[in-house]
Short mmCIF file of C-alpha atoms in Angstrom, two decimals:
data_model
loop_
_atom_site.label_atom_id
_atom_site.label_comp_id
_atom_site.label_asym_id
_atom_site.label_seq_id
_atom_site.Cartn_x
_atom_site.Cartn_y
_atom_site.Cartn_z
CA MET A 1 -7.99 -22.05 7.88
CA ALA A 2 -10.48 -19.20 8.28
CA THR A 3 -12.59 -18.29 5.27
CA ILE A 4 -13.50 -14.74 4.29
CA LEU A 5 -16.30 -13.83 1.90
CA ILE A 6 -15.82 -10.56 0.02
CA ILE A 7 -19.00 -9.03 -1.44
CA ASP A 8 -18.22 -6.14 -3.78
CA ASP A 9 -19.35 -5.18 -7.26
CA ASP A 10 -15.88 -3.87 -8.19
CA PRO A 11 -13.75 -6.75 -9.53
CA GLN A 12 -10.52 -4.83 -8.88
CA VAL A 13 -11.36 -4.43 -5.20
CA CYS A 14 -12.24 -8.13 -4.94
CA ASP A 15 -8.99 -9.15 -6.64
CA LEU A 16 -6.85 -6.89 -4.45
CA LEU A 17 -8.48 -8.00 -1.20
CA ARG A 18 -8.31 -11.65 -2.29
CA GLN A 19 -4.60 -11.38 -3.03
CA VAL A 20 -3.75 -9.68 0.27
CA LEU A 21 -5.86 -12.05 2.37
CA GLU A 22 -4.68 -15.21 0.60
CA ASP A 23 -1.07 -14.07 1.09
CA GLU A 24 -1.88 -13.98 4.83
CA GLY A 25 -3.18 -17.55 4.73
CA TYR A 26 -6.96 -17.04 4.57
CA GLY A 27 -9.35 -18.85 2.27
CA VAL A 28 -11.22 -16.26 0.22
CA GLU A 29 -14.47 -16.39 -1.73
CA THR A 30 -16.00 -13.48 -3.64
CA ALA A 31 -19.45 -12.40 -4.76
CA GLN A 32 -20.41 -9.56 -7.11
CA ASN A 33 -23.60 -8.43 -5.32
CA GLY A 34 -25.54 -8.85 -2.11
CA GLN A 35 -27.86 -11.62 -3.27
CA GLU A 36 -24.99 -13.64 -4.71
CA GLY A 37 -23.12 -13.18 -1.43
CA ILE A 38 -26.08 -14.34 0.66
CA ASN A 39 -26.53 -17.41 -1.54
CA GLN A 40 -22.83 -18.18 -1.34
CA HIS A 41 -22.81 -17.83 2.46
CA ARG A 42 -25.81 -20.17 2.70
CA ALA A 43 -23.98 -22.80 0.66
CA HIS A 44 -20.53 -22.30 2.24
CA PRO A 45 -20.64 -20.25 5.46
CA ALA A 46 -17.65 -17.93 5.89
CA ASP A 47 -15.98 -16.98 9.17
CA LEU A 48 -16.04 -13.31 8.18
CA ILE A 49 -17.86 -11.26 5.54
CA VAL A 50 -16.40 -8.06 4.11
CA LEU A 51 -18.87 -6.12 2.01
CA ASP A 52 -19.35 -2.92 0.11
CA ILE A 53 -22.27 -0.70 1.10
CA LEU A 54 -23.07 0.78 -2.33
CA MET A 55 -23.87 -2.02 -4.78
CA PRO A 56 -26.46 -2.63 -7.47
CA ASP A 57 -29.25 -5.20 -7.07
CA LYS A 58 -29.04 -5.51 -3.27
CA GLU A 59 -27.16 -2.78 -1.41
CA GLY A 60 -24.89 -3.45 1.53
CA LEU A 61 -27.23 -2.43 4.36
CA GLU A 62 -30.03 -4.57 2.96
CA THR A 63 -27.57 -7.46 2.64
CA ILE A 64 -26.39 -7.01 6.23
CA LEU A 65 -29.97 -7.05 7.56
CA GLU A 66 -30.80 -10.24 5.66
CA LEU A 67 -27.58 -11.95 6.76
CA ARG A 68 -28.18 -10.94 10.40
CA ARG A 69 -31.74 -12.35 10.32
CA GLU A 70 -30.57 -15.68 8.97
CA PHE A 71 -27.10 -15.85 10.58
CA PRO A 72 -27.24 -13.69 13.74
CA LYS A 73 -23.68 -14.49 14.83
CA VAL A 74 -21.95 -13.87 11.51
CA LYS A 75 -19.09 -11.35 11.66
CA ILE A 76 -19.45 -8.55 9.09
CA ILE A 77 -17.17 -5.68 8.17
#
C-alpha cells in the first residue's frame, strides 16, 4: 500500500484529504508544519508528499527545498 504524507497547517484540510485518500486505499500520515513533515518523512518515508505552500514556522517552498536536498527522488505535490 502506498503511503502519502500530507503537510498542512489546516486540520480540516488534513482530515478531508486523509478521508478521501484512505477511502481509495492509501496509507496517510499528516504533519502540521514543514519541520514536522520533514521529521516525519525522515522517520517513515512516504511515497508521495502533498503540502501547503503557506504555513507558519517553515513555509512550503522552504520545506520542498530541504526535502529535495535530503531526498532528491521524493514525489511532491
